[in-house]
Amino acid sequence: MTEQILVVEDDATLRETLIYNLIRQGYEVIAADEGRAGLRLARERRPDLILLDVMLPGMDGMEVCRRLRQEMSTPILMLTARSDEVDKVVGLEMGADDYITKPFSMRELLARVKAQLRRIRLIREETAPAAANDDLAAAARLTFADLVIDQARREVFRGGHSLHLKPKEYELLLFLARHRGIALSRDLILERVWGWTYDGSSRTVDVHVRWLREKIEPDPGNARRIVTVRGIGYRFDG
């Protein structure tokens, strides 16, 4: 299963940069721009890792970290503009697993993300019992009202009826659904779904989105599931 990362960062430019680079690495990303929203998303979605800014509006990152650590063991990598050793110690005492000071290189951040995810995978493999087949099947399904994506069987159902999707239609829908609520550029979609070596234009994305809408939207002319984001690309709203 694709690992999911929650980014909680109020700086819009940095947040979008993190989202872009994490998606390029193959992760599913969800994001919030303030502390309380990040806390709510963490509780609702139970991500595999959390990138948490310290200086957040509403509720700061230290308090978010403290509350989350009382409820879950998800790895937390804290981001801060502060370099004071006291702040780092406080963050670690609150339960953070790692700490990186801004400005940081994206290569270093991604390396730390991979290290934390690798650590938690090893822990899960050593301690978690093997899941039953029905539990695995349930975990492999993404459900959005009457739309169900069965990843194990590579099938999509709407209102209980199986939809006939071409391979690229399925891959496109799955990529959009895994990044629900995030505006994705046509170029990024093209890169992640069609691959680096594809030499076609982003018009390919538009065509496949149109085909998908005809199959999954109640009213394809007034799309509510795959929404066009003007000047950027598309966003899946479920």
JSON list of C-alpha atoms in Angstrom, two decimals:
[
{"chain": "A", "resi": 1, "resn": "MET", "atom": "CA", "xyz": [0.00, 0.00, 0.00]},
{"chain": "A", "resi": 2, "resn": "THR", "atom": "CA", "xyz": [1.14, 3.56, -0.71]},
{"chain": "A", "resi": 3, "resn": "GLU", "atom": "CA", "xyz": [2.41, 5.29, 2.43]},
{"chain": "A", "resi": 4, "resn": "GLN", "atom": "CA", "xyz": [0.53, 8.42, 3.44]},
{"chain": "A", "resi": 5, "resn": "ILE", "atom": "CA", "xyz": [2.22, 11.55, 4.78]},
{"chain": "A", "resi": 6, "resn": "LEU", "atom": "CA", "xyz": [0.50, 14.46, 6.51]},
{"chain": "A", "resi": 7, "resn": "VAL", "atom": "CA", "xyz": [2.12, 17.87, 5.97]},
{"chain": "A", "resi": 8, "resn": "VAL", "atom": "CA", "xyz": [1.18, 20.56, 8.50]},
{"chain": "A", "resi": 9, "resn": "GLU", "atom": "CA", "xyz": [2.81, 23.82, 7.38]},
{"chain": "A", "resi": 10, "resn": "ASP", "atom": "CA", "xyz": [1.38, 27.35, 7.23]},
{"chain": "A", "resi": 11, "resn": "ASP", "atom": "CA", "xyz": [3.88, 28.68, 4.68]},
{"chain": "A", "resi": 12, "resn": "ALA", "atom": "CA", "xyz": [2.00, 28.08, 1.41]},
{"chain": "A", "resi": 13, "resn": "THR", "atom": "CA", "xyz": [5.12, 28.02, -0.78]},
{"chain": "A", "resi": 14, "resn": "LEU", "atom": "CA", "xyz": [6.95, 25.51, 1.41]},
{"chain": "A", "resi": 15, "resn": "ARG", "atom": "CA", "xyz": [3.81, 23.42, 1.86]},
{"chain": "A", "resi": 16, "resn": "GLU", "atom": "CA", "xyz": [3.27, 23.12, -1.90]},
{"chain": "A", "resi": 17, "resn": "THR", "atom": "CA", "xyz": [6.96, 22.36, -2.44]},
{"chain": "A", "resi": 18, "resn": "LEU", "atom": "CA", "xyz": [6.83, 19.56, 0.12]},
{"chain": "A", "resi": 19, "resn": "ILE", "atom": "CA", "xyz": [3.64, 18.15, -1.37]},
{"chain": "A", "resi": 20, "resn": "TYR", "atom": "CA", "xyz": [5.09, 18.20, -4.89]},
{"chain": "A", "resi": 21, "resn": "ASN", "atom": "CA", "xyz": [8.34, 16.47, -3.92]},
{"chain": "A", "resi": 22, "resn": "LEU", "atom": "CA", "xyz": [6.69, 13.85, -1.71]},
{"chain": "A", "resi": 23, "resn": "ILE", "atom": "CA", "xyz": [4.20, 12.94, -4.43]},
{"chain": "A", "resi": 24, "resn": "ARG", "atom": "CA", "xyz": [7.08, 12.61, -6.89]},
{"chain": "A", "resi": 25, "resn": "GLN", "atom": "CA", "xyz": [8.62, 10.09, -4.48]},
{"chain": "A", "resi": 26, "resn": "GLY", "atom": "CA", "xyz": [5.43, 8.03, -4.69]},
{"chain": "A", "resi": 27, "resn": "TYR", "atom": "CA", "xyz": [3.81, 8.97, -1.38]},
{"chain": "A", "resi": 28, "resn": "GLU", "atom": "CA", "xyz": [0.18, 9.86, -0.83]},
{"chain": "A", "resi": 29, "resn": "VAL", "atom": "CA", "xyz": [0.00, 13.34, 0.72]},
{"chain": "A", "resi": 30, "resn": "ILE", "atom": "CA", "xyz": [-2.61, 15.17, 2.75]},
{"chain": "A", "resi": 31, "resn": "ALA", "atom": "CA", "xyz": [-2.03, 18.68, 4.09]},
{"chain": "A", "resi": 32, "resn": "ALA", "atom": "CA", "xyz": [-3.18, 21.34, 6.55]},
{"chain": "A", "resi": 33, "resn": "ASP", "atom": "CA", "xyz": [-2.15, 24.96, 7.03]},
{"chain": "A", "resi": 34, "resn": "GLU", "atom": "CA", "xyz": [-2.76, 25.32, 10.77]},
{"chain": "A", "resi": 35, "resn": "GLY", "atom": "CA", "xyz": [-2.46, 23.28, 13.95]},
{"chain": "A", "resi": 36, "resn": "ARG", "atom": "CA", "xyz": [-6.04, 22.34, 14.74]},
{"chain": "A", "resi": 37, "resn": "ALA", "atom": "CA", "xyz": [-6.73, 21.25, 11.16]},
{"chain": "A", "resi": 38, "resn": "GLY", "atom": "CA", "xyz": [-3.56, 19.15, 11.23]},
{"chain": "A", "resi": 39, "resn": "LEU", "atom": "CA", "xyz": [-4.62, 17.52, 14.50]},
{"chain": "A", "resi": 40, "resn": "ARG", "atom": "CA", "xyz": [-8.04, 16.70, 13.06]},
{"chain": "A", "resi": 41, "resn": "LEU", "atom": "CA", "xyz": [-6.58, 15.23, 9.86]},
{"chain": "A", "resi": 42, "resn": "ALA", "atom": "CA", "xyz": [-4.11, 13.11, 11.82]},
{"chain": "A", "resi": 43, "resn": "ARG", "atom": "CA", "xyz": [-6.93, 11.67, 13.91]},
{"chain": "A", "resi": 44, "resn": "GLU", "atom": "CA", "xyz": [-9.18, 11.05, 10.91]},
{"chain": "A", "resi": 45, "resn": "ARG", "atom": "CA", "xyz": [-6.66, 9.68, 8.40]},
{"chain": "A", "resi": 46, "resn": "ARG", "atom": "CA", "xyz": [-4.01, 8.03, 10.63]},
{"chain": "A", "resi": 47, "resn": "PRO", "atom": "CA", "xyz": [-1.09, 8.80, 8.27]},
{"chain": "A", "resi": 48, "resn": "ASP", "atom": "CA", "xyz": [2.16, 6.82, 8.23]},
{"chain": "A", "resi": 49, "resn": "LEU", "atom": "CA", "xyz": [4.25, 9.92, 8.99]},
{"chain": "A", "resi": 50, "resn": "ILE", "atom": "CA", "xyz": [3.65, 13.56, 9.94]},
{"chain": "A", "resi": 51, "resn": "LEU", "atom": "CA", "xyz": [5.75, 16.57, 8.87]},
{"chain": "A", "resi": 52, "resn": "LEU", "atom": "CA", "xyz": [4.87, 19.16, 11.49]},
{"chain": "A", "resi": 53, "resn": "ASP", "atom": "CA", "xyz": [5.91, 22.82, 11.55]},
{"chain": "A", "resi": 54, "resn": "VAL", "atom": "CA", "xyz": [6.56, 24.24, 15.02]},
{"chain": "A", "resi": 55, "resn": "MET", "atom": "CA", "xyz": [5.28, 27.78, 14.42]},
{"chain": "A", "resi": 56, "resn": "LEU", "atom": "CA", "xyz": [1.65, 27.32, 13.41]},
{"chain": "A", "resi": 57, "resn": "PRO", "atom": "CA", "xyz": [-1.39, 29.59, 13.78]},
{"chain": "A", "resi": 58, "resn": "GLY", "atom": "CA", "xyz": [-4.15, 28.57, 16.19]},
{"chain": "A", "resi": 59, "resn": "MET", "atom": "CA", "xyz": [-2.30, 25.73, 17.91]},
{"chain": "A", "resi": 60, "resn": "ASP", "atom": "CA", "xyz": [1.48, 25.50, 17.67]},
{"chain": "A", "resi": 61, "resn": "GLY", "atom": "CA", "xyz": [3.33, 22.39, 16.58]},
{"chain": "A", "resi": 62, "resn": "MET", "atom": "CA", "xyz": [4.58, 21.55, 20.06]},
{"chain": "A", "resi": 63, "resn": "GLU", "atom": "CA", "xyz": [1.02, 21.27, 21.37]},
{"chain": "A", "resi": 64, "resn": "VAL", "atom": "CA", "xyz": [-0.12, 19.32, 18.31]},
{"chain": "A", "resi": 65, "resn": "CYS", "atom": "CA", "xyz": [2.79, 16.93, 18.84]},
{"chain": "A", "resi": 66, "resn": "ARG", "atom": "CA", "xyz": [2.00, 16.54, 22.55]},
{"chain": "A", "resi": 67, "resn": "ARG", "atom": "CA", "xyz": [-1.64, 15.68, 21.88]},
{"chain": "A", "resi": 68, "resn": "LEU", "atom": "CA", "xyz": [-0.88, 13.30, 19.04]},
{"chain": "A", "resi": 69, "resn": "ARG", "atom": "CA", "xyz": [1.71, 11.44, 21.06]},
{"chain": "A", "resi": 70, "resn": "GLN", "atom": "CA", "xyz": [-0.96, 10.68, 23.69]},
{"chain": "A", "resi": 71, "resn": "GLU", "atom": "CA", "xyz": [-3.07, 8.97, 21.00]},
{"chain": "A", "resi": 72, "resn": "MET", "atom": "CA", "xyz": [-0.77, 7.41, 18.41]},
{"chain": "A", "resi": 73, "resn": "SER", "atom": "CA", "xyz": [2.80, 6.33, 17.71]},
{"chain": "A", "resi": 74, "resn": "THR", "atom": "CA", "xyz": [2.97, 7.77, 14.17]},
{"chain": "A", "resi": 75, "resn": "PRO", "atom": "CA", "xyz": [6.48, 9.12, 13.41]},
{"chain": "A", "resi": 76, "resn": "ILE", "atom": "CA", "xyz": [6.59, 12.93, 13.70]},
{"chain": "A", "resi": 77, "resn": "LEU", "atom": "CA", "xyz": [9.29, 14.95, 11.94]},
{"chain": "A", "resi": 78, "resn": "MET", "atom": "CA", "xyz": [9.22, 18.54, 13.16]},
{"chain": "A", "resi": 79, "resn": "LEU", "atom": "CA", "xyz": [10.12, 21.50, 10.94]},
{"chain": "A", "resi": 80, "resn": "THR", "atom": "CA", "xyz": [11.27, 24.78, 12.46]},
{"chain": "A", "resi": 81, "resn": "ALA", "atom": "CA", "xyz": [13.04, 28.01, 11.66]},
{"chain": "A", "resi": 82, "resn": "ARG", "atom": "CA", "xyz": [14.56, 27.98, 15.13]},
{"chain": "A", "resi": 83, "resn": "SER", "atom": "CA", "xyz": [18.04, 26.61, 15.72]},
{"chain": "A", "resi": 84, "resn": "ASP", "atom": "CA", "xyz": [18.06, 26.88, 19.52]},
{"chain": "A", "resi": 85, "resn": "GLU", "atom": "CA", "xyz": [19.03, 23.56, 21.11]},
{"chain": "A", "resi": 86, "resn": "VAL", "atom": "CA", "xyz": [16.41, 24.09, 23.83]},
{"chain": "A", "resi": 87, "resn": "ASP", "atom": "CA", "xyz": [13.62, 24.12, 21.23]},
{"chain": "A", "resi": 88, "resn": "LYS", "atom": "CA", "xyz": [14.93, 20.88, 19.74]},
{"chain": "A", "resi": 89, "resn": "VAL", "atom": "CA", "xyz": [15.08, 19.22, 23.13]},
{"chain": "A", "resi": 90, "resn": "VAL", "atom": "CA", "xyz": [11.54, 20.36, 23.98]},
{"chain": "A", "resi": 91, "resn": "GLY", "atom": "CA", "xyz": [10.24, 19.03, 20.67]},
{"chain": "A", "resi": 92, "resn": "LEU", "atom": "CA", "xyz": [11.88, 15.65, 21.24]},
{"chain": "A", "resi": 93, "resn": "GLU", "atom": "CA", "xyz": [10.57, 15.52, 24.79]},
{"chain": "A", "resi": 94, "resn": "MET", "atom": "CA", "xyz": [7.07, 16.20, 23.46]},
{"chain": "A", "resi": 95, "resn": "GLY", "atom": "CA", "xyz": [7.41, 13.02, 21.43]},
{"chain": "A", "resi": 96, "resn": "ALA", "atom": "CA", "xyz": [8.86, 14.09, 18.07]},
{"chain": "A", "resi": 97, "resn": "ASP", "atom": "CA", "xyz": [10.97, 11.42, 16.36]},
{"chain": "A", "resi": 98, "resn": "ASP", "atom": "CA", "xyz": [13.20, 13.80, 14.44]},
{"chain": "A", "resi": 99, "resn": "TYR", "atom": "CA", "xyz": [13.83, 17.50, 13.98]},
{"chain": "A", "resi": 100, "resn": "ILE", "atom": "CA", "xyz": [15.04, 19.49, 10.97]},
{"chain": "A", "resi": 101, "resn": "THR", "atom": "CA", "xyz": [15.83, 23.20, 10.92]},
{"chain": "A", "resi": 102, "resn": "LYS", "atom": "CA", "xyz": [14.84, 25.54, 8.09]},
{"chain": "A", "resi": 103, "resn": "PRO", "atom": "CA", "xyz": [16.20, 26.19, 5.57]},
{"chain": "A", "resi": 104, "resn": "PHE", "atom": "CA", "xyz": [16.88, 22.56, 4.75]},
{"chain": "A", "resi": 105, "resn": "SER", "atom": "CA", "xyz": [17.71, 20.71, 1.55]},
{"chain": "A", "resi": 106, "resn": "MET", "atom": "CA", "xyz": [14.91, 18.65, 0.04]},
{"chain": "A", "resi": 107, "resn": "ARG", "atom": "CA", "xyz": [17.34, 15.76, -0.35]},
{"chain": "A", "resi": 108, "resn": "GLU", "atom": "CA", "xyz": [18.02, 15.72, 3.39]},
{"chain": "A", "resi": 109, "resn": "LEU", "atom": "CA", "xyz": [14.33, 15.94, 4.26]},
{"chain": "A", "resi": 110, "resn": "LEU", "atom": "CA", "xyz": [13.42, 13.08, 1.92]},
{"chain": "A", "resi": 111, "resn": "ALA", "atom": "CA", "xyz": [16.24, 10.97, 3.36]},
{"chain": "A", "resi": 112, "resn": "ARG", "atom": "CA", "xyz": [14.90, 11.51, 6.87]},
{"chain": "A", "resi": 113, "resn": "VAL", "atom": "CA", "xyz": [11.36, 10.71, 5.74]},
{"chain": "A", "resi": 114, "resn": "LYS", "atom": "CA", "xyz": [12.55, 7.45, 4.20]},
{"chain": "A", "resi": 115, "resn": "ALA", "atom": "CA", "xyz": [14.51, 6.57, 7.34]},
{"chain": "A", "resi": 116, "resn": "GLN", "atom": "CA", "xyz": [11.50, 7.10, 9.61]},
{"chain": "A", "resi": 117, "resn": "LEU", "atom": "CA", "xyz": [9.18, 5.12, 7.35]},
{"chain": "A", "resi": 118, "resn": "ARG", "atom": "CA", "xyz": [11.73, 2.32, 7.08]},
{"chain": "A", "resi": 119, "resn": "ARG", "atom": "CA", "xyz": [11.96, 2.20, 10.87]},
{"chain": "A", "resi": 120, "resn": "ILE", "atom": "CA", "xyz": [8.20, 2.01, 11.37]},
{"chain": "A", "resi": 121, "resn": "ARG", "atom": "CA", "xyz": [7.88, -0.68, 8.67]},
{"chain": "A", "resi": 122, "resn": "LEU", "atom": "CA", "xyz": [10.41, -2.86, 10.49]},
{"chain": "A", "resi": 123, "resn": "ILE", "atom": "CA", "xyz": [8.56, -2.38, 13.78]},
{"chain": "A", "resi": 124, "resn": "ARG", "atom": "CA", "xyz": [5.25, -3.34, 12.19]},
{"chain": "A", "resi": 125, "resn": "GLU", "atom": "CA", "xyz": [6.75, -6.42, 10.55]},
{"chain": "A", "resi": 126, "resn": "GLU", "atom": "CA", "xyz": [8.20, -7.58, 13.84]},
{"chain": "A", "resi": 127, "resn": "THR", "atom": "CA", "xyz": [5.21, -6.91, 16.08]},
{"chain": "A", "resi": 128, "resn": "ALA", "atom": "CA", "xyz": [2.02, -6.99, 14.03]},
{"chain": "A", "resi": 129, "resn": "PRO", "atom": "CA", "xyz": [0.26, -10.33, 13.48]},
{"chain": "A", "resi": 130, "resn": "ALA", "atom": "CA", "xyz": [-0.56, -11.29, 9.92]},
{"chain": "A", "resi": 131, "resn": "ALA", "atom": "CA", "xyz": [-3.86, -9.70, 8.92]},
{"chain": "A", "resi": 132, "resn": "ALA", "atom": "CA", "xyz": [-6.74, -11.89, 7.81]},
{"chain": "A", "resi": 133, "resn": "ASN", "atom": "CA", "xyz": [-7.51, -11.97, 4.10]},
{"chain": "A", "resi": 134, "resn": "ASP", "atom": "CA", "xyz": [-10.77, -10.09, 4.54]},
{"chain": "A", "resi": 135, "resn": "ASP", "atom": "CA", "xyz": [-9.03, -7.36, 6.53]},
{"chain": "A", "resi": 136, "resn": "LEU", "atom": "CA", "xyz": [-6.45, -6.98, 3.77]},
{"chain": "A", "resi": 137, "resn": "ALA", "atom": "CA", "xyz": [-9.15, -6.78, 1.15]},
{"chain": "A", "resi": 138, "resn": "ALA", "atom": "CA", "xyz": [-11.04, -4.13, 3.12]},
{"chain": "A", "resi": 139, "resn": "ALA", "atom": "CA", "xyz": [-7.87, -2.05, 3.56]},
{"chain": "A", "resi": 140, "resn": "ALA", "atom": "CA", "xyz": [-7.30, -2.17, -0.19]},
{"chain": "A", "resi": 141, "resn": "ARG", "atom": "CA", "xyz": [-10.62, -0.46, -0.93]},
{"chain": "A", "resi": 142, "resn": "LEU", "atom": "CA", "xyz": [-11.03, 3.29, -1.29]},
{"chain": "A", "resi": 143, "resn": "THR", "atom": "CA", "xyz": [-14.66, 4.32, -0.82]},
{"chain": "A", "resi": 144, "resn": "PHE", "atom": "CA", "xyz": [-16.22, 7.65, -1.77]},
{"chain": "A", "resi": 145, "resn": "ALA", "atom": "CA", "xyz": [-20.01, 7.49, -1.29]},
{"chain": "A", "resi": 146, "resn": "ASP", "atom": "CA", "xyz": [-21.23, 5.13, -4.08]},
{"chain": "A", "resi": 147, "resn": "LEU", "atom": "CA", "xyz": [-17.80, 4.97, -5.75]},
{"chain": "A", "resi": 148, "resn": "VAL", "atom": "CA", "xyz": [-15.48, 2.15, -4.65]},
{"chain": "A", "resi": 149, "resn": "ILE", "atom": "CA", "xyz": [-11.94, 1.52, -5.90]},
{"chain": "A", "resi": 150, "resn": "ASP", "atom": "CA", "xyz": [-10.85, -2.05, -5.16]},
{"chain": "A", "resi": 151, "resn": "GLN", "atom": "CA", "xyz": [-7.06, -1.92, -5.40]},
{"chain": "A", "resi": 152, "resn": "ALA", "atom": "CA", "xyz": [-6.58, -5.63, -4.79]},
{"chain": "A", "resi": 153, "resn": "ARG", "atom": "CA", "xyz": [-8.74, -6.56, -7.79]},
{"chain": "A", "resi": 154, "resn": "ARG", "atom": "CA", "xyz": [-8.04, -3.38, -9.82]},
{"chain": "A", "resi": 155, "resn": "GLU", "atom": "CA", "xyz": [-11.78, -2.84, -10.19]},
{"chain": "A", "resi": 156, "resn": "VAL", "atom": "CA", "xyz": [-13.99, 0.21, -9.75]},
{"chain": "A", "resi": 157, "resn": "PHE", "atom": "CA", "xyz": [-17.65, 0.07, -8.73]},
{"chain": "A", "resi": 158, "resn": "ARG", "atom": "CA", "xyz": [-20.29, 2.76, -8.84]},
{"chain": "A", "resi": 159, "resn": "GLY", "atom": "CA", "xyz": [-23.57, 2.10, -7.11]},
{"chain": "A", "resi": 160, "resn": "GLY", "atom": "CA", "xyz": [-22.58, -1.53, -6.79]},
{"chain": "A", "resi": 161, "resn": "HIS", "atom": "CA", "xyz": [-22.02, -1.96, -10.52]},
{"chain": "A", "resi": 162, "resn": "SER", "atom": "CA", "xyz": [-18.58, -2.69, -11.97]},
{"chain": "A", "resi": 163, "resn": "LEU", "atom": "CA", "xyz": [-17.22, -0.02, -14.32]},
{"chain": "A", "resi": 164, "resn": "HIS", "atom": "CA", "xyz": [-15.21, -0.92, -17.40]},
{"chain": "A", "resi": 165, "resn": "LEU", "atom": "CA", "xyz": [-12.10, 1.25, -17.18]},
{"chain": "A", "resi": 166, "resn": "LYS", "atom": "CA", "xyz": [-9.10, 1.15, -19.46]},
{"chain": "A", "resi": 167, "resn": "PRO", "atom": "CA", "xyz": [-5.78, 0.53, -17.63]},
{"chain": "A", "resi": 168, "resn": "LYS", "atom": "CA", "xyz": [-4.72, 4.19, -17.79]},
{"chain": "A", "resi": 169, "resn": "GLU", "atom": "CA", "xyz": [-8.18, 5.36, -16.71]},
{"chain": "A", "resi": 170, "resn": "TYR", "atom": "CA", "xyz": [-7.89, 3.16, -13.64]},
{"chain": "A", "resi": 171, "resn": "GLU", "atom": "CA", "xyz": [-4.36, 4.33, -12.85]},
{"chain": "A", "resi": 172, "resn": "LEU", "atom": "CA", "xyz": [-5.37, 7.97, -13.27]},
{"chain": "A", "resi": 173, "resn": "LEU", "atom": "CA", "xyz": [-8.40, 7.58, -11.01]},
{"chain": "A", "resi": 174, "resn": "LEU", "atom": "CA", "xyz": [-6.34, 5.79, -8.37]},
{"chain": "A", "resi": 175, "resn": "PHE", "atom": "CA", "xyz": [-3.64, 8.48, -8.40]},
{"chain": "A", "resi": 176, "resn": "LEU", "atom": "CA", "xyz": [-6.20, 11.27, -8.06]},
{"chain": "A", "resi": 177, "resn": "ALA", "atom": "CA", "xyz": [-8.12, 9.43, -5.32]},
{"chain": "A", "resi": 178, "resn": "ARG", "atom": "CA", "xyz": [-4.98, 8.76, -3.28]},
{"chain": "A", "resi": 179, "resn": "HIS", "atom": "CA", "xyz": [-4.36, 12.52, -3.22]},
{"chain": "A", "resi": 180, "resn": "ARG", "atom": "CA", "xyz": [-7.91, 13.55, -2.47]},
{"chain": "A", "resi": 181, "resn": "GLY", "atom": "CA", "xyz": [-8.37, 17.28, -1.91]},
{"chain": "A", "resi": 182, "resn": "ILE", "atom": "CA", "xyz": [-5.00, 18.28, -3.39]},
{"chain": "A", "resi": 183, "resn": "ALA", "atom": "CA", "xyz": [-4.72, 20.26, -6.64]},
{"chain": "A", "resi": 184, "resn": "LEU", "atom": "CA", "xyz": [-2.42, 18.32, -8.96]},
{"chain": "A", "resi": 185, "resn": "SER", "atom": "CA", "xyz": [-0.80, 19.83, -12.03]},
{"chain": "A", "resi": 186, "resn": "ARG", "atom": "CA", "xyz": [-1.24, 18.18, -15.42]},
{"chain": "A", "resi": 187, "resn": "ASP", "atom": "CA", "xyz": [2.53, 17.74, -15.72]},
{"chain": "A", "resi": 188, "resn": "LEU", "atom": "CA", "xyz": [2.75, 15.96, -12.36]},
{"chain": "A", "resi": 189, "resn": "ILE", "atom": "CA", "xyz": [-0.18, 13.69, -13.26]},
{"chain": "A", "resi": 190, "resn": "LEU", "atom": "CA", "xyz": [1.42, 12.90, -16.61]},
{"chain": "A", "resi": 191, "resn": "GLU", "atom": "CA", "xyz": [4.73, 12.08, -14.95]},
{"chain": "A", "resi": 192, "resn": "ARG", "atom": "CA", "xyz": [3.25, 9.87, -12.22]},
{"chain": "A", "resi": 193, "resn": "VAL", "atom": "CA", "xyz": [0.64, 8.02, -14.31]},
{"chain": "A", "resi": 194, "resn": "TRP", "atom": "CA", "xyz": [2.30, 7.81, -17.74]},
{"chain": "A", "resi": 195, "resn": "GLY", "atom": "CA", "xyz": [5.92, 7.89, -16.60]},
{"chain": "A", "resi": 196, "resn": "TRP", "atom": "CA", "xyz": [9.08, 9.85, -17.35]},
{"chain": "A", "resi": 197, "resn": "THR", "atom": "CA", "xyz": [9.57, 8.35, -20.80]},
{"chain": "A", "resi": 198, "resn": "TYR", "atom": "CA", "xyz": [6.14, 9.28, -22.15]},
{"chain": "A", "resi": 199, "resn": "ASP", "atom": "CA", "xyz": [6.57, 11.85, -24.92]},
{"chain": "A", "resi": 200, "resn": "GLY", "atom": "CA", "xyz": [2.93, 12.95, -25.29]},
{"chain": "A", "resi": 201, "resn": "SER", "atom": "CA", "xyz": [1.44, 16.27, -24.16]},
{"chain": "A", "resi": 202, "resn": "SER", "atom": "CA", "xyz": [-0.60, 17.12, -21.08]},
{"chain": "A", "resi": 203, "resn": "ARG", "atom": "CA", "xyz": [-3.62, 17.08, -23.38]},
{"chain": "A", "resi": 204, "resn": "THR", "atom": "CA", "xyz": [-3.58, 13.32, -22.76]},
{"chain": "A", "resi": 205, "resn": "VAL", "atom": "CA", "xyz": [-4.56, 14.01, -19.15]},
{"chain": "A", "resi": 206, "resn": "ASP", "atom": "CA", "xyz": [-7.53, 16.15, -20.21]},
{"chain": "A", "resi": 207, "resn": "VAL", "atom": "CA", "xyz": [-8.80, 13.45, -22.55]},
{"chain": "A", "resi": 208, "resn": "HIS", "atom": "CA", "xyz": [-8.59, 10.72, -19.91]},
{"chain": "A", "resi": 209, "resn": "VAL", "atom": "CA", "xyz": [-10.24, 12.95, -17.30]},
{"chain": "A", "resi": 210, "resn": "ARG", "atom": "CA", "xyz": [-13.12, 13.52, -19.71]},
{"chain": "A", "resi": 211, "resn": "TRP", "atom": "CA", "xyz": [-13.51, 9.76, -20.21]},
{"chain": "A", "resi": 212, "resn": "LEU", "atom": "CA", "xyz": [-13.39, 9.15, -16.47]},
{"chain": "A", "resi": 213, "resn": "ARG", "atom": "CA", "xyz": [-16.00, 11.80, -15.77]},
{"chain": "A", "resi": 214, "resn": "GLU", "atom": "CA", "xyz": [-18.36, 10.10, -18.19]},
{"chain": "A", "resi": 215, "resn": "LYS", "atom": "CA", "xyz": [-18.09, 6.94, -16.11]},
{"chain": "A", "resi": 216, "resn": "ILE", "atom": "CA", "xyz": [-17.92, 8.13, -12.49]},
{"chain": "A", "resi": 217, "resn": "GLU", "atom": "CA", "xyz": [-19.78, 11.47, -12.42]},
{"chain": "A", "resi": 218, "resn": "PRO", "atom": "CA", "xyz": [-23.57, 11.59, -11.95]},
{"chain": "A", "resi": 219, "resn": "ASP", "atom": "CA", "xyz": [-23.51, 14.66, -14.22]},
{"chain": "A", "resi": 220, "resn": "PRO", "atom": "CA", "xyz": [-20.31, 14.70, -16.35]},
{"chain": "A", "resi": 221, "resn": "GLY", "atom": "CA", "xyz": [-21.06, 18.23, -17.54]},
{"chain": "A", "resi": 222, "resn": "ASN", "atom": "CA", "xyz": [-21.07, 19.48, -13.95]},
{"chain": "A", "resi": 223, "resn": "ALA", "atom": "CA", "xyz": [-18.22, 17.46, -12.45]},
{"chain": "A", "resi": 224, "resn": "ARG", "atom": "CA", "xyz": [-18.16, 17.20, -8.66]},
{"chain": "A", "resi": 225, "resn": "ARG", "atom": "CA", "xyz": [-15.68, 14.35, -8.19]},
{"chain": "A", "resi": 226, "resn": "ILE", "atom": "CA", "xyz": [-12.85, 15.36, -10.52]},
{"chain": "A", "resi": 227, "resn": "VAL", "atom": "CA", "xyz": [-12.78, 19.14, -10.35]},
{"chain": "A", "resi": 228, "resn": "THR", "atom": "CA", "xyz": [-10.86, 21.36, -12.74]},
{"chain": "A", "resi": 229, "resn": "VAL", "atom": "CA", "xyz": [-8.48, 23.73, -10.95]},
{"chain": "A", "resi": 230, "resn": "ARG", "atom": "CA", "xyz": [-8.04, 26.67, -13.30]},
{"chain": "A", "resi": 231, "resn": "GLY", "atom": "CA", "xyz": [-4.45, 27.24, -14.37]},
{"chain": "A", "resi": 232, "resn": "ILE", "atom": "CA", "xyz": [-3.18, 24.13, -12.57]},
{"chain": "A", "resi": 233, "resn": "GLY", "atom": "CA", "xyz": [-4.89, 20.84, -13.34]},
{"chain": "A", "resi": 234, "resn": "TYR", "atom": "CA", "xyz": [-7.33, 18.70, -11.38]},
{"chain": "A", "resi": 235, "resn": "ARG", "atom": "CA", "xyz": [-8.45, 17.90, -7.84]},
{"chain": "A", "resi": 236, "resn": "PHE", "atom": "CA", "xyz": [-10.32, 14.78, -6.70]},
{"chain": "A", "resi": 237, "resn": "ASP", "atom": "CA", "xyz": [-13.03, 15.62, -4.18]},
{"chain": "A", "resi": 238, "resn": "GLY", "atom": "CA", "xyz": [-14.49, 12.14, -3.78]}
]
